[in-house]
Amino acid sequence: MGSFWNKLFGRKSELAKKEENIIRTPECKEIKFLSAEIENLLAGKCYVARSEYAFLISKYQKVIDYFKVLESSQMLGSFCEKNCMDINSIHQAINSYENINEMVEQANDTYIKNALVQEKDYLDKILYDVDPIIKLDEEQRKVILTDEDNCLVSAGAGAGKTTTVAAKVKYLVEKKNIDPKDILVISFTNKAVGELREKINKELHIDCPISTFHSVGNAILHIHNPEKLNIVDGSKLYFLLQDYLKNAILTNKSLVKNLILMLLMKGII
């Protein structure tokens, strides 16, 4: 009996060694790397932002095209047999590559669904220090848990956008270990910035920069332009435009013609 098992396992070991000794083509190795990267990506351990997998599309485009040519020419079967590759795994890799956006979206939906349950107690009390009465709804919680490169929160006045942003910042600092100095909060108005600073900087004690779009843009221009630049208020804007039209537009016949055509098309004149 012992010799039977020894022979059986010995045979498997020899087959395994034989497979290891096979010199596969670079394309075989690449398709395996692709499958492994996608599998790891969709493991569901965290939210997957587009920037985390977009590079895979360009990185593996060539090898996918290679195998699709083999497939369309009905040579994939013989290729897999020659290189000891499973044809079904090749088909699966191609399918995963072509549907990666949908697969990531589905994996992220599953992650958010699970995280809503796992982080319920934390999210229930995330702004307790600011106001014990605040209770985030499900949509606000999804915004906080979503870790996409860009996330647009659109809602009417008084819907809780400021509250959501404050909670998001706290989540990033406490749960994602993001340095507050690496978080930039931007809003349109000075009033909104004031409210955000009150909630985030003062009440939550998170020292991240909070500013208006204009101030941030002006700061960037100061960095890249040695000349003194200032934000122009409405009273000065009229004269600036007037000077620009006189000195840069009206002295150029071509630009004047284009301006008139544009005004005619818009129905202004």
PDB file of C-alpha atoms in Angstrom:
ATOM      1  CA  MET A   1       0.000   0.000   0.000  1.00  0.00           C
ATOM      2  CA  GLY A   2       2.826   2.341   0.930  1.00  0.00           C
ATOM      3  CA  SER A   3       4.530   1.792  -2.396  1.00  0.00           C
ATOM      4  CA  PHE A   4       1.292   2.663  -4.193  1.00  0.00           C
ATOM      5  CA  TRP A   5       1.080   6.076  -2.525  1.00  0.00           C
ATOM      6  CA  ASN A   6       4.786   6.653  -3.020  1.00  0.00           C
ATOM      7  CA  LYS A   7       4.413   5.947  -6.722  1.00  0.00           C
ATOM      8  CA  LEU A   8       1.331   8.151  -6.958  1.00  0.00           C
ATOM      9  CA  PHE A   9       2.866  11.134  -5.180  1.00  0.00           C
ATOM     10  CA  GLY A  10       6.180  10.484  -6.878  1.00  0.00           C
ATOM     11  CA  ARG A  11       4.450  10.696 -10.243  1.00  0.00           C
ATOM     12  CA  LYS A  12       2.757  13.960  -9.342  1.00  0.00           C
ATOM     13  CA  SER A  13       6.050  15.373  -8.201  1.00  0.00           C
ATOM     14  CA  GLU A  14       7.674  14.438 -11.486  1.00  0.00           C
ATOM     15  CA  LEU A  15       4.841  16.063 -13.437  1.00  0.00           C
ATOM     16  CA  ALA A  16       5.153  19.186 -11.356  1.00  0.00           C
ATOM     17  CA  LYS A  17       8.886  19.298 -11.960  1.00  0.00           C
ATOM     18  CA  LYS A  18       8.336  18.765 -15.655  1.00  0.00           C
ATOM     19  CA  GLU A  19       5.920  21.682 -15.790  1.00  0.00           C
ATOM     20  CA  GLU A  20       8.352  23.894 -13.917  1.00  0.00           C
ATOM     21  CA  ASN A  21      11.067  23.091 -16.434  1.00  0.00           C
ATOM     22  CA  ILE A  22       8.939  24.137 -19.398  1.00  0.00           C
ATOM     23  CA  ILE A  23      10.281  27.295 -21.004  1.00  0.00           C
ATOM     24  CA  ARG A  24       7.163  29.272 -21.819  1.00  0.00           C
ATOM     25  CA  THR A  25       6.996  32.257 -24.129  1.00  0.00           C
ATOM     26  CA  PRO A  26       7.093  35.790 -22.640  1.00  0.00           C
ATOM     27  CA  GLU A  27       3.418  36.140 -23.587  1.00  0.00           C
ATOM     28  CA  CYS A  28       2.522  33.172 -21.359  1.00  0.00           C
ATOM     29  CA  LYS A  29       4.249  34.793 -18.415  1.00  0.00           C
ATOM     30  CA  GLU A  30       2.605  38.149 -19.073  1.00  0.00           C
ATOM     31  CA  ILE A  31      -0.922  36.716 -19.264  1.00  0.00           C
ATOM     32  CA  LYS A  32      -0.311  34.976 -15.932  1.00  0.00           C
ATOM     33  CA  PHE A  33       0.920  38.218 -14.388  1.00  0.00           C
ATOM     34  CA  LEU A  34      -2.196  39.970 -15.692  1.00  0.00           C
ATOM     35  CA  SER A  35      -4.499  37.353 -14.162  1.00  0.00           C
ATOM     36  CA  ALA A  36      -2.678  37.606 -10.831  1.00  0.00           C
ATOM     37  CA  GLU A  37      -2.862  41.429 -10.793  1.00  0.00           C
ATOM     38  CA  ILE A  38      -6.590  41.462 -11.559  1.00  0.00           C
ATOM     39  CA  GLU A  39      -7.269  38.777  -8.960  1.00  0.00           C
ATOM     40  CA  ASN A  40      -5.398  40.773  -6.329  1.00  0.00           C
ATOM     41  CA  LEU A  41      -7.190  43.938  -7.412  1.00  0.00           C
ATOM     42  CA  LEU A  42     -10.624  42.382  -6.932  1.00  0.00           C
ATOM     43  CA  ALA A  43      -9.842  40.711  -3.604  1.00  0.00           C
ATOM     44  CA  GLY A  44     -12.201  43.173  -1.910  1.00  0.00           C
ATOM     45  CA  LYS A  45      -9.771  44.243   0.823  1.00  0.00           C
ATOM     46  CA  CYS A  46     -10.170  47.925  -0.020  1.00  0.00           C
ATOM     47  CA  TYR A  47     -11.845  50.342  -2.414  1.00  0.00           C
ATOM     48  CA  VAL A  48     -10.170  50.362  -5.830  1.00  0.00           C
ATOM     49  CA  ALA A  49      -9.706  53.789  -7.414  1.00  0.00           C
ATOM     50  CA  ARG A  50      -9.420  54.051 -11.190  1.00  0.00           C
ATOM     51  CA  SER A  51      -5.797  55.211 -10.980  1.00  0.00           C
ATOM     52  CA  GLU A  52      -4.928  51.911  -9.293  1.00  0.00           C
ATOM     53  CA  TYR A  53      -5.818  49.817 -12.334  1.00  0.00           C
ATOM     54  CA  ALA A  54      -5.899  52.169 -15.337  1.00  0.00           C
ATOM     55  CA  PHE A  55      -2.235  51.419 -16.022  1.00  0.00           C
ATOM     56  CA  LEU A  56      -3.078  47.732 -16.528  1.00  0.00           C
ATOM     57  CA  ILE A  57      -5.036  48.565 -19.675  1.00  0.00           C
ATOM     58  CA  SER A  58      -2.025  50.018 -21.483  1.00  0.00           C
ATOM     59  CA  LYS A  59       0.491  47.697 -19.836  1.00  0.00           C
ATOM     60  CA  TYR A  60      -1.168  44.499 -21.083  1.00  0.00           C
ATOM     61  CA  GLN A  61      -2.787  45.729 -24.309  1.00  0.00           C
ATOM     62  CA  LYS A  62      -0.086  44.150 -26.486  1.00  0.00           C
ATOM     63  CA  VAL A  63      -0.274  40.687 -24.902  1.00  0.00           C
ATOM     64  CA  ILE A  64      -4.080  40.692 -25.026  1.00  0.00           C
ATOM     65  CA  ASP A  65      -3.956  41.547 -28.730  1.00  0.00           C
ATOM     66  CA  TYR A  66      -1.438  38.707 -29.190  1.00  0.00           C
ATOM     67  CA  PHE A  67      -3.763  36.095 -27.676  1.00  0.00           C
ATOM     68  CA  LYS A  68      -6.835  37.464 -29.447  1.00  0.00           C
ATOM     69  CA  VAL A  69      -5.059  36.996 -32.772  1.00  0.00           C
ATOM     70  CA  LEU A  70      -4.310  33.388 -31.815  1.00  0.00           C
ATOM     71  CA  GLU A  71      -7.931  32.958 -30.792  1.00  0.00           C
ATOM     72  CA  SER A  72      -9.369  34.422 -33.996  1.00  0.00           C
ATOM     73  CA  SER A  73      -7.006  32.343 -36.136  1.00  0.00           C
ATOM     74  CA  GLN A  74      -7.988  29.184 -34.194  1.00  0.00           C
ATOM     75  CA  MET A  75      -4.378  28.627 -33.130  1.00  0.00           C
ATOM     76  CA  LEU A  76      -4.915  29.219 -29.405  1.00  0.00           C
ATOM     77  CA  GLY A  77      -5.614  25.563 -28.641  1.00  0.00           C
ATOM     78  CA  SER A  78      -2.367  24.288 -30.137  1.00  0.00           C
ATOM     79  CA  PHE A  79      -0.436  27.163 -28.564  1.00  0.00           C
ATOM     80  CA  CYS A  80      -1.776  26.301 -25.098  1.00  0.00           C
ATOM     81  CA  GLU A  81      -1.035  22.609 -25.603  1.00  0.00           C
ATOM     82  CA  LYS A  82       2.529  23.341 -26.669  1.00  0.00           C
ATOM     83  CA  ASN A  83       3.145  25.662 -23.707  1.00  0.00           C
ATOM     84  CA  CYS A  84       1.164  23.624 -21.130  1.00  0.00           C
ATOM     85  CA  MET A  85      -1.299  26.487 -20.648  1.00  0.00           C
ATOM     86  CA  ASP A  86      -4.948  26.130 -19.690  1.00  0.00           C
ATOM     87  CA  ILE A  87      -7.010  27.576 -22.538  1.00  0.00           C
ATOM     88  CA  ASN A  88      -9.850  28.441 -20.147  1.00  0.00           C
ATOM     89  CA  SER A  89      -7.506  30.581 -18.054  1.00  0.00           C
ATOM     90  CA  ILE A  90      -6.512  32.483 -21.205  1.00  0.00           C
ATOM     91  CA  HIS A  91     -10.171  33.112 -22.057  1.00  0.00           C
ATOM     92  CA  GLN A  92     -10.806  34.243 -18.492  1.00  0.00           C
ATOM     93  CA  ALA A  93      -7.846  36.640 -18.559  1.00  0.00           C
ATOM     94  CA  ILE A  94      -9.041  38.197 -21.820  1.00  0.00           C
ATOM     95  CA  ASN A  95     -12.580  38.532 -20.483  1.00  0.00           C
ATOM     96  CA  SER A  96     -11.365  40.100 -17.218  1.00  0.00           C
ATOM     97  CA  TYR A  97      -9.188  42.558 -19.121  1.00  0.00           C
ATOM     98  CA  GLU A  98     -12.008  43.633 -21.427  1.00  0.00           C
ATOM     99  CA  ASN A  99     -14.512  44.011 -18.578  1.00  0.00           C
ATOM    100  CA  ILE A 100     -12.213  45.363 -15.895  1.00  0.00           C
ATOM    101  CA  ASN A 101     -14.217  48.579 -15.389  1.00  0.00           C
ATOM    102  CA  GLU A 102     -17.445  46.701 -14.713  1.00  0.00           C
ATOM    103  CA  MET A 103     -15.668  44.153 -12.497  1.00  0.00           C
ATOM    104  CA  VAL A 104     -13.999  46.856 -10.393  1.00  0.00           C
ATOM    105  CA  GLU A 105     -17.290  48.714 -10.077  1.00  0.00           C
ATOM    106  CA  GLN A 106     -18.999  45.547  -8.857  1.00  0.00           C
ATOM    107  CA  ALA A 107     -16.151  44.825  -6.417  1.00  0.00           C
ATOM    108  CA  ASN A 108     -16.342  48.396  -5.088  1.00  0.00           C
ATOM    109  CA  ASP A 109     -20.112  48.121  -4.619  1.00  0.00           C
ATOM    110  CA  THR A 110     -19.554  44.960  -2.595  1.00  0.00           C
ATOM    111  CA  TYR A 111     -16.807  46.646  -0.564  1.00  0.00           C
ATOM    112  CA  ILE A 112     -19.029  49.660   0.234  1.00  0.00           C
ATOM    113  CA  LYS A 113     -21.914  47.379   1.192  1.00  0.00           C
ATOM    114  CA  ASN A 114     -19.714  45.443   3.617  1.00  0.00           C
ATOM    115  CA  ALA A 115     -17.995  48.571   4.934  1.00  0.00           C
ATOM    116  CA  LEU A 116     -21.354  50.177   5.751  1.00  0.00           C
ATOM    117  CA  VAL A 117     -21.952  47.300   8.148  1.00  0.00           C
ATOM    118  CA  GLN A 118     -18.403  46.986   9.506  1.00  0.00           C
ATOM    119  CA  GLU A 119     -17.942  50.728  10.064  1.00  0.00           C
ATOM    120  CA  LYS A 120     -21.502  51.430  11.282  1.00  0.00           C
ATOM    121  CA  ASP A 121     -20.559  52.216  14.888  1.00  0.00           C
ATOM    122  CA  TYR A 122     -17.695  54.456  13.777  1.00  0.00           C
ATOM    123  CA  LEU A 123     -19.839  56.348  11.259  1.00  0.00           C
ATOM    124  CA  ASP A 124     -22.671  56.704  13.775  1.00  0.00           C
ATOM    125  CA  LYS A 125     -20.370  58.689  16.064  1.00  0.00           C
ATOM    126  CA  ILE A 126     -17.906  60.192  13.570  1.00  0.00           C
ATOM    127  CA  LEU A 127     -19.052  63.774  14.329  1.00  0.00           C
ATOM    128  CA  TYR A 128     -20.185  63.194  17.901  1.00  0.00           C
ATOM    129  CA  ASP A 129     -17.585  65.662  19.215  1.00  0.00           C
ATOM    130  CA  VAL A 130     -18.959  68.344  16.904  1.00  0.00           C
ATOM    131  CA  ASP A 131     -22.642  67.701  17.508  1.00  0.00           C
ATOM    132  CA  PRO A 132     -24.036  64.543  19.201  1.00  0.00           C
ATOM    133  CA  ILE A 133     -27.303  64.977  17.292  1.00  0.00           C
ATOM    134  CA  ILE A 134     -25.717  64.619  13.827  1.00  0.00           C
ATOM    135  CA  LYS A 135     -26.667  61.356  12.126  1.00  0.00           C
ATOM    136  CA  LEU A 136     -25.316  60.668   8.659  1.00  0.00           C
ATOM    137  CA  ASP A 137     -27.672  59.101   6.125  1.00  0.00           C
ATOM    138  CA  GLU A 138     -26.655  56.208   3.858  1.00  0.00           C
ATOM    139  CA  GLU A 139     -25.655  58.429   0.926  1.00  0.00           C
ATOM    140  CA  GLN A 140     -23.366  60.511   3.135  1.00  0.00           C
ATOM    141  CA  ARG A 141     -21.766  57.335   4.482  1.00  0.00           C
ATOM    142  CA  LYS A 142     -21.136  56.060   0.960  1.00  0.00           C
ATOM    143  CA  VAL A 143     -19.388  59.321   0.067  1.00  0.00           C
ATOM    144  CA  ILE A 144     -17.118  58.935   3.093  1.00  0.00           C
ATOM    145  CA  LEU A 145     -16.247  55.308   2.321  1.00  0.00           C
ATOM    146  CA  THR A 146     -15.715  55.898  -1.402  1.00  0.00           C
ATOM    147  CA  ASP A 147     -12.003  56.292  -2.054  1.00  0.00           C
ATOM    148  CA  GLU A 148     -12.085  57.298  -5.718  1.00  0.00           C
ATOM    149  CA  ASP A 149      -9.624  59.731  -7.302  1.00  0.00           C
ATOM    150  CA  ASN A 150     -12.481  62.159  -7.924  1.00  0.00           C
ATOM    151  CA  CYS A 151     -15.794  62.180  -6.088  1.00  0.00           C
ATOM    152  CA  LEU A 152     -18.522  64.719  -6.912  1.00  0.00           C
ATOM    153  CA  VAL A 153     -21.044  65.459  -4.155  1.00  0.00           C
ATOM    154  CA  SER A 154     -24.001  67.356  -5.587  1.00  0.00           C
ATOM    155  CA  ALA A 155     -26.865  68.503  -3.367  1.00  0.00           C
ATOM    156  CA  GLY A 156     -28.995  71.537  -2.631  1.00  0.00           C
ATOM    157  CA  ALA A 157     -28.438  74.125   0.074  1.00  0.00           C
ATOM    158  CA  GLY A 158     -28.756  72.724   3.576  1.00  0.00           C
ATOM    159  CA  ALA A 159     -28.477  69.113   2.429  1.00  0.00           C
ATOM    160  CA  GLY A 160     -25.379  68.469   4.543  1.00  0.00           C
ATOM    161  CA  LYS A 161     -22.482  68.857   2.096  1.00  0.00           C
ATOM    162  CA  THR A 162     -20.308  70.658   4.659  1.00  0.00           C
ATOM    163  CA  THR A 163     -21.061  68.001   7.260  1.00  0.00           C
ATOM    164  CA  THR A 164     -20.193  65.256   4.756  1.00  0.00           C
ATOM    165  CA  VAL A 165     -16.876  66.883   3.826  1.00  0.00           C
ATOM    166  CA  ALA A 166     -15.943  67.288   7.505  1.00  0.00           C
ATOM    167  CA  ALA A 167     -16.722  63.631   8.184  1.00  0.00           C
ATOM    168  CA  LYS A 168     -14.792  62.590   5.070  1.00  0.00           C
ATOM    169  CA  VAL A 169     -11.694  64.459   6.224  1.00  0.00           C
ATOM    170  CA  LYS A 170     -11.877  62.849   9.671  1.00  0.00           C
ATOM    171  CA  TYR A 171     -12.274  59.395   8.100  1.00  0.00           C
ATOM    172  CA  LEU A 172      -9.224  59.936   5.880  1.00  0.00           C
ATOM    173  CA  VAL A 173      -7.101  60.999   8.843  1.00  0.00           C
ATOM    174  CA  GLU A 174      -8.274  58.370  11.340  1.00  0.00           C
ATOM    175  CA  LYS A 175      -8.947  55.361   9.150  1.00  0.00           C
ATOM    176  CA  LYS A 176      -6.670  55.898   6.139  1.00  0.00           C
ATOM    177  CA  ASN A 177      -3.797  57.487   8.088  1.00  0.00           C
ATOM    178  CA  ILE A 178      -3.589  60.441   5.708  1.00  0.00           C
ATOM    179  CA  ASP A 179      -1.495  63.358   6.924  1.00  0.00           C
ATOM    180  CA  PRO A 180      -3.826  66.391   7.320  1.00  0.00           C
ATOM    181  CA  LYS A 181      -1.260  68.502   5.467  1.00  0.00           C
ATOM    182  CA  ASP A 182      -1.825  66.285   2.404  1.00  0.00           C
ATOM    183  CA  ILE A 183      -5.559  67.072   2.376  1.00  0.00           C
ATOM    184  CA  LEU A 184      -6.733  70.228   0.612  1.00  0.00           C
ATOM    185  CA  VAL A 185     -10.348  71.286   1.089  1.00  0.00           C
ATOM    186  CA  ILE A 186     -11.610  73.767  -1.518  1.00  0.00           C
ATOM    187  CA  SER A 187     -14.954  75.557  -1.735  1.00  0.00           C
ATOM    188  CA  PHE A 188     -16.485  78.343  -3.837  1.00  0.00           C
ATOM    189  CA  THR A 189     -17.362  80.963  -1.235  1.00  0.00           C
ATOM    190  CA  ASN A 190     -15.706  82.524   1.788  1.00  0.00           C
ATOM    191  CA  LYS A 191     -18.808  81.665   3.818  1.00  0.00           C
ATOM    192  CA  ALA A 192     -18.505  77.949   3.012  1.00  0.00           C
ATOM    193  CA  VAL A 193     -14.772  78.047   3.763  1.00  0.00           C
ATOM    194  CA  GLY A 194     -15.518  79.654   7.124  1.00  0.00           C
ATOM    195  CA  GLU A 195     -17.994  76.894   7.997  1.00  0.00           C
ATOM    196  CA  LEU A 196     -15.543  74.182   6.963  1.00  0.00           C
ATOM    197  CA  ARG A 197     -12.732  75.742   8.990  1.00  0.00           C
ATOM    198  CA  GLU A 198     -15.017  75.945  12.015  1.00  0.00           C
ATOM    199  CA  LYS A 199     -15.961  72.269  11.787  1.00  0.00           C
ATOM    200  CA  ILE A 200     -12.680  70.740  10.628  1.00  0.00           C
ATOM    201  CA  ASN A 201      -9.910  72.963  11.986  1.00  0.00           C
ATOM    202  CA  LYS A 202     -11.485  74.127  15.246  1.00  0.00           C
ATOM    203  CA  GLU A 203     -14.009  71.497  16.330  1.00  0.00           C
ATOM    204  CA  LEU A 204     -12.327  68.362  14.939  1.00  0.00           C
ATOM    205  CA  HIS A 205      -8.802  69.747  15.529  1.00  0.00           C
ATOM    206  CA  ILE A 206      -7.636  68.619  12.084  1.00  0.00           C
ATOM    207  CA  ASP A 207      -5.119  71.105  10.733  1.00  0.00           C
ATOM    208  CA  CYS A 208      -5.634  70.725   6.987  1.00  0.00           C
ATOM    209  CA  PRO A 209      -5.625  73.693   4.574  1.00  0.00           C
ATOM    210  CA  ILE A 210      -9.090  74.980   3.620  1.00  0.00           C
ATOM    211  CA  SER A 211      -9.512  77.726   1.032  1.00  0.00           C
ATOM    212  CA  THR A 212     -11.523  79.030  -1.915  1.00  0.00           C
ATOM    213  CA  PHE A 213     -10.826  78.104  -5.534  1.00  0.00           C
ATOM    214  CA  HIS A 214      -9.646  81.657  -6.191  1.00  0.00           C
ATOM    215  CA  SER A 215      -7.155  81.659  -3.316  1.00  0.00           C
ATOM    216  CA  VAL A 216      -5.716  78.297  -4.336  1.00  0.00           C
ATOM    217  CA  GLY A 217      -5.412  79.402  -7.962  1.00  0.00           C
ATOM    218  CA  ASN A 218      -3.769  82.634  -6.900  1.00  0.00           C
ATOM    219  CA  ALA A 219      -1.297  80.743  -4.691  1.00  0.00           C
ATOM    220  CA  ILE A 220      -0.360  78.450  -7.595  1.00  0.00           C
ATOM    221  CA  LEU A 221       0.182  81.440  -9.884  1.00  0.00           C
ATOM    222  CA  HIS A 222       2.429  83.054  -7.249  1.00  0.00           C
ATOM    223  CA  ILE A 223       4.553  79.913  -7.138  1.00  0.00           C
ATOM    224  CA  HIS A 224       5.064  79.799 -10.910  1.00  0.00           C
ATOM    225  CA  ASN A 225       5.123  83.538 -11.584  1.00  0.00           C
ATOM    226  CA  PRO A 226       7.583  85.842  -9.812  1.00  0.00           C
ATOM    227  CA  GLU A 227       5.385  88.887 -10.401  1.00  0.00           C
ATOM    228  CA  LYS A 228       2.933  90.015  -7.747  1.00  0.00           C
ATOM    229  CA  LEU A 229      -0.548  88.768  -8.616  1.00  0.00           C
ATOM    230  CA  ASN A 230      -3.784  89.584  -6.832  1.00  0.00           C
ATOM    231  CA  ILE A 231      -7.381  88.395  -6.955  1.00  0.00           C
ATOM    232  CA  VAL A 232      -9.455  91.038  -8.724  1.00  0.00           C
ATOM    233  CA  ASP A 233     -12.802  92.016  -7.228  1.00  0.00           C
ATOM    234  CA  GLY A 234     -15.850  92.965  -9.284  1.00  0.00           C
ATOM    235  CA  SER A 235     -15.222  96.707  -9.141  1.00  0.00           C
ATOM    236  CA  LYS A 236     -11.783  96.357 -10.756  1.00  0.00           C
ATOM    237  CA  LEU A 237     -12.704  93.637 -13.225  1.00  0.00           C
ATOM    238  CA  TYR A 238     -14.609  96.058 -15.509  1.00  0.00           C
ATOM    239  CA  PHE A 239     -11.552  98.280 -16.009  1.00  0.00           C
ATOM    240  CA  LEU A 240      -9.226  95.334 -16.518  1.00  0.00           C
ATOM    241  CA  LEU A 241     -11.460  93.946 -19.267  1.00  0.00           C
ATOM    242  CA  GLN A 242     -11.780  97.396 -20.785  1.00  0.00           C
ATOM    243  CA  ASP A 243      -8.016  97.833 -20.964  1.00  0.00           C
ATOM    244  CA  TYR A 244      -7.578  94.321 -22.346  1.00  0.00           C
ATOM    245  CA  LEU A 245     -10.123  94.917 -25.120  1.00  0.00           C
ATOM    246  CA  LYS A 246      -8.541  98.235 -26.067  1.00  0.00           C
ATOM    247  CA  ASN A 247      -4.928  97.103 -26.065  1.00  0.00           C
ATOM    248  CA  ALA A 248      -5.119  93.438 -27.091  1.00  0.00           C
ATOM    249  CA  ILE A 249      -8.316  92.969 -29.097  1.00  0.00           C
ATOM    250  CA  LEU A 250      -9.347  96.179 -30.871  1.00  0.00           C
ATOM    251  CA  THR A 251      -5.875  96.693 -32.338  1.00  0.00           C
ATOM    252  CA  ASN A 252      -6.019  93.275 -34.022  1.00  0.00           C
ATOM    253  CA  LYS A 253      -8.429  93.188 -37.001  1.00  0.00           C
ATOM    254  CA  SER A 254      -8.621  89.401 -37.054  1.00  0.00           C
ATOM    255  CA  LEU A 255      -9.562  89.215 -33.372  1.00  0.00           C
ATOM    256  CA  VAL A 256     -12.150  91.986 -33.776  1.00  0.00           C
ATOM    257  CA  LYS A 257     -13.735  90.058 -36.660  1.00  0.00           C
ATOM    258  CA  ASN A 258     -13.852  86.843 -34.608  1.00  0.00           C
ATOM    259  CA  LEU A 259     -15.319  88.706 -31.635  1.00  0.00           C
ATOM    260  CA  ILE A 260     -18.088  90.188 -33.771  1.00  0.00           C
ATOM    261  CA  LEU A 261     -18.888  86.762 -35.282  1.00  0.00           C
ATOM    262  CA  MET A 262     -19.032  85.250 -31.816  1.00  0.00           C
ATOM    263  CA  LEU A 263     -21.393  87.981 -30.562  1.00  0.00           C
ATOM    264  CA  LEU A 264     -23.613  87.512 -33.630  1.00  0.00           C
ATOM    265  CA  MET A 265     -23.775  83.748 -33.086  1.00  0.00           C
ATOM    266  CA  LYS A 266     -24.713  84.270 -29.446  1.00  0.00           C
ATOM    267  CA  GLY A 267     -27.436  86.722 -30.447  1.00  0.00           C
ATOM    268  CA  ILE A 268     -25.861  89.487 -28.373  1.00  0.00           C
ATOM    269  CA  ILE A 269     -25.715  91.905 -31.355  1.00  0.00           C
TER     270      ILE A 269
END
